[in-house]
mmCIF file of C-alpha atoms and ligand atoms in Angstrom:
data_model
loop_
_atom_site.group_PDB
_atom_site.id
_atom_site.type_symbol
_atom_site.label_atom_id
_atom_site.label_comp_id
_atom_site.label_asym_id
_atom_site.label_seq_id
_atom_site.Cartn_x
_atom_site.Cartn_y
_atom_site.Cartn_z
ATOM 1 C CA MET I 1 -175.943 -23.951 56.928
ATOM 2 C CA GLU I 2 -172.211 -24.256 57.635
ATOM 3 C CA ILE I 3 -170.098 -25.515 54.771
ATOM 4 C CA VAL I 4 -166.437 -26.453 55.014
ATOM 5 C CA ILE I 5 -164.927 -26.441 51.542
ATOM 6 C CA PHE I 6 -162.081 -28.912 51.621
ATOM 7 C CA GLY I 7 -159.456 -30.257 49.229
ATOM 8 C CA ALA I 8 -155.838 -30.039 48.207
ATOM 9 C CA PRO I 9 -154.307 -26.700 47.196
ATOM 10 C CA GLY I 10 -155.663 -25.897 43.734
ATOM 11 C CA ALA I 11 -158.617 -28.294 43.921
ATOM 12 C CA GLY I 12 -160.897 -25.325 43.151
ATOM 13 C CA LYS I 13 -162.048 -24.433 46.678
ATOM 14 C CA GLY I 14 -161.856 -20.657 46.175
ATOM 15 C CA THR I 15 -163.440 -20.815 42.718
ATOM 16 C CA GLN I 16 -166.424 -22.827 43.960
ATOM 17 C CA ALA I 17 -166.747 -21.039 47.312
ATOM 18 C CA LYS I 18 -167.167 -17.672 45.544
ATOM 19 C CA ILE I 19 -169.948 -19.053 43.291
ATOM 20 C CA ILE I 20 -171.787 -20.966 46.017
ATOM 21 C CA SER I 21 -171.544 -18.050 48.419
ATOM 22 C CA GLN I 22 -173.459 -15.900 45.903
ATOM 23 C CA LYS I 23 -175.990 -18.616 45.114
ATOM 24 C CA LEU I 24 -176.737 -19.453 48.758
ATOM 25 C CA GLY I 25 -176.315 -15.931 50.141
ATOM 26 C CA ILE I 26 -173.880 -16.940 52.873
ATOM 27 C CA PRO I 27 -170.398 -15.427 53.349
ATOM 28 C CA HIS I 28 -167.207 -16.979 52.003
ATOM 29 C CA ILE I 29 -164.555 -17.008 54.725
ATOM 30 C CA SER I 30 -161.176 -17.821 53.216
ATOM 31 C CA THR I 31 -158.336 -18.079 55.711
ATOM 32 C CA GLY I 32 -155.830 -17.793 52.835
ATOM 33 C CA ASP I 33 -157.435 -14.531 51.605
ATOM 34 C CA ILE I 34 -157.484 -13.105 55.148
ATOM 35 C CA LEU I 35 -153.787 -13.932 55.630
ATOM 36 C CA ARG I 36 -152.801 -12.571 52.189
ATOM 37 C CA ALA I 37 -154.667 -9.332 52.951
ATOM 38 C CA ALA I 38 -152.755 -9.066 56.245
ATOM 39 C CA VAL I 39 -149.453 -9.581 54.385
ATOM 40 C CA ALA I 40 -150.361 -6.937 51.777
ATOM 41 C CA ALA I 41 -151.382 -4.467 54.506
ATOM 42 C CA LYS I 42 -148.138 -5.233 56.422
ATOM 43 C CA THR I 43 -150.039 -5.721 59.689
ATOM 44 C CA GLU I 44 -148.425 -7.430 62.683
ATOM 45 C CA LEU I 45 -150.149 -10.689 61.688
ATOM 46 C CA GLY I 46 -149.022 -10.214 58.072
ATOM 47 C CA LYS I 47 -145.380 -9.816 59.140
ATOM 48 C CA GLN I 48 -145.598 -12.980 61.231
ATOM 49 C CA VAL I 49 -147.005 -15.149 58.439
ATOM 50 C CA GLU I 50 -145.412 -13.806 55.237
ATOM 51 C CA GLN I 51 -142.365 -16.093 55.150
ATOM 52 C CA ILE I 52 -144.322 -19.158 56.257
ATOM 53 C CA MET I 53 -146.843 -18.707 53.429
ATOM 54 C CA ALA I 54 -144.164 -17.996 50.830
ATOM 55 C CA LYS I 55 -142.648 -21.420 51.604
ATOM 56 C CA GLY I 56 -146.027 -23.188 51.492
ATOM 57 C CA GLU I 57 -145.865 -24.134 55.176
ATOM 58 C CA LEU I 58 -148.763 -23.847 57.606
ATOM 59 C CA VAL I 59 -149.321 -20.914 59.942
ATOM 60 C CA SER I 60 -149.447 -22.022 63.613
ATOM 61 C CA ASP I 61 -152.650 -23.563 64.952
ATOM 62 C CA GLU I 62 -152.708 -20.959 67.769
ATOM 63 C CA LEU I 63 -152.690 -17.976 65.401
ATOM 64 C CA MET I 64 -155.316 -19.609 63.184
ATOM 65 C CA ALA I 65 -157.577 -20.443 66.138
ATOM 66 C CA LYS I 66 -157.745 -16.795 67.197
ATOM 67 C CA LEU I 67 -158.440 -15.612 63.678
ATOM 68 C CA VAL I 68 -161.118 -18.200 62.898
ATOM 69 C CA GLU I 69 -162.912 -17.801 66.237
ATOM 70 C CA GLU I 70 -163.176 -14.057 65.644
ATOM 71 C CA MET I 71 -164.514 -14.559 62.116
ATOM 72 C CA LEU I 72 -167.034 -17.316 62.880
ATOM 73 C CA GLU I 73 -168.334 -15.600 65.994
ATOM 74 C CA SER I 74 -168.890 -12.303 64.173
ATOM 75 C CA ASP I 75 -172.340 -11.127 63.099
ATOM 76 C CA LYS I 76 -171.439 -11.707 59.467
ATOM 77 C CA CYS I 77 -171.562 -15.484 60.016
ATOM 78 C CA LYS I 78 -174.717 -15.669 62.093
ATOM 79 C CA ASN I 79 -176.759 -17.207 59.238
ATOM 80 C CA GLY I 80 -174.096 -19.655 58.101
ATOM 81 C CA PHE I 81 -170.816 -19.562 56.222
ATOM 82 C CA ILE I 82 -168.585 -21.260 53.707
ATOM 83 C CA LEU I 83 -165.258 -21.877 55.393
ATOM 84 C CA ASP I 84 -162.394 -22.233 52.906
ATOM 85 C CA GLY I 85 -158.934 -23.254 54.167
ATOM 86 C CA TYR I 86 -159.877 -24.319 57.696
ATOM 87 C CA PRO I 87 -159.563 -26.756 59.430
ATOM 88 C CA ARG I 88 -156.238 -27.863 58.010
ATOM 89 C CA THR I 89 -154.762 -29.932 60.850
ATOM 90 C CA LEU I 90 -156.240 -32.291 63.444
ATOM 91 C CA LYS I 91 -155.597 -29.626 66.107
ATOM 92 C CA GLN I 92 -157.678 -27.173 64.032
ATOM 93 C CA VAL I 93 -160.468 -29.772 63.836
ATOM 94 C CA GLU I 94 -160.561 -29.742 67.660
ATOM 95 C CA VAL I 95 -160.934 -25.958 67.707
ATOM 96 C CA PHE I 96 -163.575 -26.034 64.960
ATOM 97 C CA GLU I 97 -165.562 -28.725 66.749
ATOM 98 C CA GLU I 98 -165.476 -26.671 69.968
ATOM 99 C CA ILE I 99 -166.829 -23.635 68.104
ATOM 100 C CA ARG I 100 -169.571 -25.790 66.573
ATOM 101 C CA LYS I 101 -170.569 -27.152 69.970
ATOM 102 C CA ARG I 102 -170.540 -23.725 71.629
ATOM 103 C CA HIS I 103 -172.843 -22.248 68.979
ATOM 104 C CA ASN I 104 -174.977 -25.343 68.250
ATOM 105 C CA LEU I 105 -173.810 -25.483 64.644
ATOM 106 C CA ASP I 106 -175.354 -28.816 63.794
ATOM 107 C CA ASN I 107 -176.242 -28.286 60.134
ATOM 108 C CA SER I 108 -172.696 -28.632 58.852
ATOM 109 C CA CYS I 109 -171.200 -30.407 55.895
ATOM 110 C CA LEU I 110 -167.753 -30.802 54.437
ATOM 111 C CA LEU I 111 -167.429 -30.635 50.651
ATOM 112 C CA ASN I 112 -164.380 -32.637 49.690
ATOM 113 C CA ILE I 113 -163.303 -31.527 46.207
ATOM 114 C CA GLN I 114 -161.243 -34.315 44.666
ATOM 115 C CA VAL I 115 -158.644 -33.683 41.961
ATOM 116 C CA ASP I 116 -155.467 -35.624 41.115
ATOM 117 C CA PHE I 117 -152.169 -33.954 42.041
ATOM 118 C CA ASP I 118 -150.824 -33.879 38.455
ATOM 119 C CA VAL I 119 -153.884 -31.847 37.335
ATOM 120 C CA ILE I 120 -153.496 -29.573 40.363
ATOM 121 C CA PHE I 121 -149.829 -28.940 39.640
ATOM 122 C CA LYS I 122 -150.677 -27.638 36.144
ATOM 123 C CA ARG I 123 -153.558 -25.528 37.480
ATOM 124 C CA LEU I 124 -151.546 -23.806 40.181
ATOM 125 C CA THR I 125 -148.490 -23.068 38.099
ATOM 126 C CA SER I 126 -150.756 -21.348 35.527
ATOM 127 C CA ARG I 127 -153.069 -19.538 37.970
ATOM 128 C CA LEU I 128 -153.419 -15.750 37.970
ATOM 129 C CA LEU I 129 -155.357 -13.451 40.302
ATOM 130 C CA CYS I 130 -156.938 -10.165 39.290
ATOM 131 C CA VAL I 131 -156.114 -7.449 41.821
ATOM 132 C CA ASN I 132 -158.981 -5.353 40.437
ATOM 133 C CA CYS I 133 -161.967 -7.755 40.676
ATOM 134 C CA ASN I 134 -160.433 -10.557 42.806
ATOM 135 C CA ALA I 135 -161.173 -13.178 40.136
ATOM 136 C CA ILE I 136 -159.172 -16.409 40.071
ATOM 137 C CA VAL I 137 -158.230 -17.209 36.473
ATOM 138 C CA SER I 138 -156.080 -19.592 34.530
ATOM 139 C CA GLU I 139 -153.522 -18.497 31.917
ATOM 140 C CA SER I 140 -155.514 -20.543 29.391
ATOM 141 C CA GLU I 141 -158.499 -18.181 29.813
ATOM 142 C CA ILE I 142 -156.499 -15.071 28.823
ATOM 143 C CA LYS I 143 -157.551 -13.920 25.355
ATOM 144 C CA GLU I 144 -155.821 -10.526 25.296
ATOM 145 C CA ALA I 145 -152.366 -10.141 26.861
ATOM 146 C CA ASN I 146 -152.429 -8.471 30.305
ATOM 147 C CA VAL I 147 -156.228 -8.078 30.312
ATOM 148 C CA CYS I 148 -158.402 -9.732 32.982
ATOM 149 C CA PRO I 149 -160.975 -11.942 31.182
ATOM 150 C CA LYS I 150 -163.518 -11.308 33.960
ATOM 151 C CA CYS I 151 -163.483 -7.507 34.422
ATOM 152 C CA GLY I 152 -161.413 -6.235 31.475
ATOM 153 C CA ALA I 153 -158.894 -4.413 33.700
ATOM 154 C CA LYS I 154 -155.438 -3.973 32.171
ATOM 155 C CA ASN I 155 -152.212 -5.107 33.888
ATOM 156 C CA SER I 156 -154.167 -6.320 36.934
ATOM 157 C CA LEU I 157 -153.220 -10.012 36.737
ATOM 158 C CA VAL I 158 -150.635 -11.268 39.217
ATOM 159 C CA LYS I 159 -149.202 -14.622 40.217
ATOM 160 C CA ARG I 160 -149.385 -15.788 43.832
ATOM 161 C CA LYS I 161 -145.928 -16.060 45.437
ATOM 162 C CA ASP I 162 -146.664 -19.630 46.532
ATOM 163 C CA ASP I 163 -147.557 -20.823 43.017
ATOM 164 C CA SER I 164 -143.960 -21.459 41.915
ATOM 165 C CA PRO I 165 -143.360 -25.148 41.032
ATOM 166 C CA GLU I 166 -141.141 -25.789 44.094
ATOM 167 C CA VAL I 167 -143.582 -24.256 46.565
ATOM 168 C CA VAL I 168 -146.566 -26.023 44.964
ATOM 169 C CA LYS I 169 -144.749 -29.352 45.487
ATOM 170 C CA ASN I 170 -144.259 -28.498 49.156
ATOM 171 C CA ARG I 171 -147.890 -27.388 49.597
ATOM 172 C CA LEU I 172 -149.088 -30.728 48.200
ATOM 173 C CA LYS I 173 -146.755 -32.571 50.582
ATOM 174 C CA VAL I 174 -148.021 -30.533 53.540
ATOM 175 C CA TYR I 175 -151.611 -31.271 52.463
ATOM 176 C CA ARG I 176 -150.954 -35.019 52.312
ATOM 177 C CA GLU I 177 -149.224 -35.088 55.709
ATOM 178 C CA SER I 178 -151.219 -32.611 57.793
ATOM 179 C CA THR I 179 -154.589 -31.966 56.147
ATOM 180 C CA GLU I 180 -155.751 -35.144 54.435
ATOM 181 C CA PRO I 181 -155.937 -37.080 57.780
ATOM 182 C CA ILE I 182 -158.941 -34.874 58.596
ATOM 183 C CA LEU I 183 -161.005 -37.033 56.196
ATOM 184 C CA GLN I 184 -160.159 -40.117 58.249
ATOM 185 C CA TYR I 185 -161.071 -38.227 61.433
ATOM 186 C CA TYR I 186 -164.551 -37.383 60.124
ATOM 187 C CA ALA I 187 -165.015 -40.929 58.830
ATOM 188 C CA GLU I 188 -164.453 -42.106 62.422
ATOM 189 C CA HIS I 189 -166.325 -39.191 64.091
ATOM 190 C CA PRO I 190 -169.210 -38.305 61.754
ATOM 191 C CA THR I 191 -170.256 -35.066 63.478
ATOM 192 C CA LEU I 192 -170.837 -33.496 60.056
ATOM 193 C CA THR I 193 -171.794 -34.794 56.619
ATOM 194 C CA VAL I 194 -168.911 -35.405 54.221
ATOM 195 C CA ILE I 195 -169.801 -34.935 50.548
ATOM 196 C CA ASN I 196 -167.291 -36.003 47.909
ATOM 197 C CA VAL I 197 -167.240 -33.914 44.731
ATOM 198 C CA ASN I 198 -165.424 -34.611 41.469
ATOM 199 C CA GLY I 199 -163.362 -31.439 40.975
ATOM 200 C CA ASP I 200 -161.852 -32.563 37.683
ATOM 201 C CA GLN I 201 -164.656 -31.372 35.425
ATOM 202 C CA PRO I 202 -165.584 -27.925 34.075
ATOM 203 C CA VAL I 203 -166.223 -25.301 36.773
ATOM 204 C CA GLU I 204 -170.006 -25.147 36.040
ATOM 205 C CA LYS I 205 -170.288 -28.935 36.300
ATOM 206 C CA VAL I 206 -168.517 -28.926 39.669
ATOM 207 C CA THR I 207 -170.943 -26.246 40.897
ATOM 208 C CA GLU I 208 -173.911 -28.257 39.610
ATOM 209 C CA GLU I 209 -172.700 -31.383 41.414
ATOM 210 C CA ILE I 210 -172.190 -29.431 44.646
ATOM 211 C CA LEU I 211 -175.636 -27.818 44.553
ATOM 212 C CA THR I 212 -177.398 -31.110 43.758
ATOM 213 C CA LYS I 213 -175.582 -32.928 46.549
ATOM 214 C CA LEU I 214 -176.281 -30.102 49.032
ATOM 215 C CA GLU I 215 -180.007 -30.252 48.189
ATOM 216 C CA ASN I 216 -180.122 -33.954 48.953
ATOM 217 C CA CYS I 217 -178.088 -33.569 52.105
HETATM 218 P P1 LIG R 301 -155.039 -20.961 50.750
HETATM 219 O O1 LIG R 301 -155.238 -19.646 50.160
HETATM 220 O O2 LIG R 301 -156.134 -21.612 51.513
HETATM 221 O O3 LIG R 301 -154.498 -21.900 49.590
HETATM 222 P P2 LIG R 301 -154.712 -23.418 49.210
HETATM 223 O O4 LIG R 301 -155.482 -24.278 50.141
HETATM 224 O O5 LIG R 301 -153.328 -23.856 48.938
HETATM 225 O O6 LIG R 301 -155.662 -23.376 48.043
HETATM 226 P P3 LIG R 301 -155.582 -22.474 46.796
HETATM 227 O O7 LIG R 301 -156.172 -21.136 47.110
HETATM 228 O O8 LIG R 301 -154.200 -22.484 46.222
HETATM 229 O O9 LIG R 301 -156.470 -23.314 45.780
HETATM 230 P P4 LIG R 301 -158.020 -23.494 45.653
HETATM 231 O O10 LIG R 301 -158.380 -24.887 46.036
HETATM 232 O O11 LIG R 301 -158.777 -22.380 46.295
HETATM 233 O O12 LIG R 301 -158.134 -23.410 44.067
HETATM 234 P P5 LIG R 301 -158.613 -22.219 43.122
HETATM 235 O O13 LIG R 301 -160.097 -22.103 43.161
HETATM 236 O O14 LIG R 301 -157.802 -20.999 43.329
HETATM 237 O O15 LIG R 301 -153.765 -20.951 51.740
HETATM 238 C C1 LIG R 301 -152.569 -20.318 51.381
HETATM 239 C C2 LIG R 301 -151.591 -20.402 52.533
HETATM 240 O O16 LIG R 301 -152.129 -19.716 53.695
HETATM 241 C C3 LIG R 301 -151.271 -21.813 53.051
HETATM 242 O O17 LIG R 301 -150.264 -22.439 52.283
HETATM 243 C C4 LIG R 301 -150.825 -21.512 54.500
HETATM 244 O O18 LIG R 301 -149.519 -21.013 54.530
HETATM 245 C C5 LIG R 301 -151.780 -20.378 54.909
HETATM 246 N N1 LIG R 301 -153.018 -20.881 55.535
HETATM 247 C C6 LIG R 301 -154.295 -20.708 55.083
HETATM 248 N N2 LIG R 301 -155.178 -21.318 55.900
HETATM 249 C C7 LIG R 301 -154.435 -21.892 56.894
HETATM 250 C C8 LIG R 301 -154.768 -22.676 58.026
HETATM 251 N N3 LIG R 301 -156.035 -23.014 58.303
HETATM 252 N N4 LIG R 301 -153.749 -23.121 58.814
HETATM 253 C C9 LIG R 301 -152.478 -22.802 58.562
HETATM 254 N N5 LIG R 301 -152.087 -22.057 57.500
HETATM 255 C C10 LIG R 301 -153.067 -21.600 56.668
HETATM 256 O O19 LIG R 301 -158.231 -22.860 41.693
HETATM 257 C C11 LIG R 301 -156.889 -23.077 41.323
HETATM 258 C C12 LIG R 301 -156.708 -22.857 39.799
HETATM 259 O O20 LIG R 301 -157.479 -23.854 39.127
HETATM 260 C C13 LIG R 301 -157.219 -21.501 39.280
HETATM 261 O O21 LIG R 301 -156.395 -21.052 38.240
HETATM 262 C C14 LIG R 301 -158.623 -21.805 38.763
HETATM 263 O O22 LIG R 301 -159.007 -20.932 37.711
HETATM 264 C C15 LIG R 301 -158.449 -23.242 38.272
HETATM 265 N N6 LIG R 301 -159.654 -24.054 38.400
HETATM 266 C C16 LIG R 301 -160.523 -24.076 39.452
HETATM 267 N N7 LIG R 301 -161.509 -24.971 39.215
HETATM 268 C C17 LIG R 301 -161.243 -25.529 38.009
HETATM 269 C C18 LIG R 301 -161.900 -26.530 37.217
HETATM 270 N N8 LIG R 301 -163.008 -27.130 37.637
HETATM 271 N N9 LIG R 301 -161.339 -26.847 36.026
HETATM 272 C C19 LIG R 301 -160.206 -26.247 35.589
HETATM 273 N N10 LIG R 301 -159.550 -25.294 36.282
HETATM 274 C C20 LIG R 301 -160.064 -24.937 37.484
#
């Protein structure tokens, strides 16, 4: 099964993709994680995208096409995948649809995680990442200062550069202008199943809703 996990920045795509990937035994391919790893490793790609990401703008469709084609056509994805962060523009939908056609990927669905922007704004400006276990956490989950609530590592929690209030505002604007129209596209060209999910409920409840809806899909 091919799952596109879709939604505004901070809707909970990464949180849910990690859980569902374990439950379904298919890999989680996050374009954001791949780009951040390239930035951290100071690769050629990382140098090209660092400033764009820091401002909350989108990396070019051409660069993304190359990256996503390589990932989806690798052996790792031969039994399905959860694609998080792609497609993000109508041009990227074209590329994704070509890949699907080429590889007969006809068991695809798009999980659209819906959360209001005011809730998202609070989530993103209080998000932390653990560099030790890769967990995504919220400041409200921290019980002991500077200790990751998931793995117990000390001083491992960092803020993403693009989670400052100004950049979050821009990311939401970019989502509205460039990414949200994808929902209209799939409403008019139903080549995959779109499943709407209420993302404004506790994490476990969101997972439950996703799994139930996937079963009935
Ligand atoms: P990317 O990494 O994809 O970021 P994003 O889409 O902005 O999404 P986030 O990772 O910020 O949020 P999320 O929905 O995964 O939420 P999370 O689970 O963390 O992209 C980053 C950048 O890379 C882009 O801006 C762009 O520059 C570039 N890029 C990537 N892909 C690209 C592409 N295809 N084309 C061009 N450029 C591209 O949750 C957020 C917070 O909420 C956390 O603190 C979490 O603990 C909390 N939370 C989650 N679920 C719940 C819940 N149910 N209740 C309460 N809190 C919750």
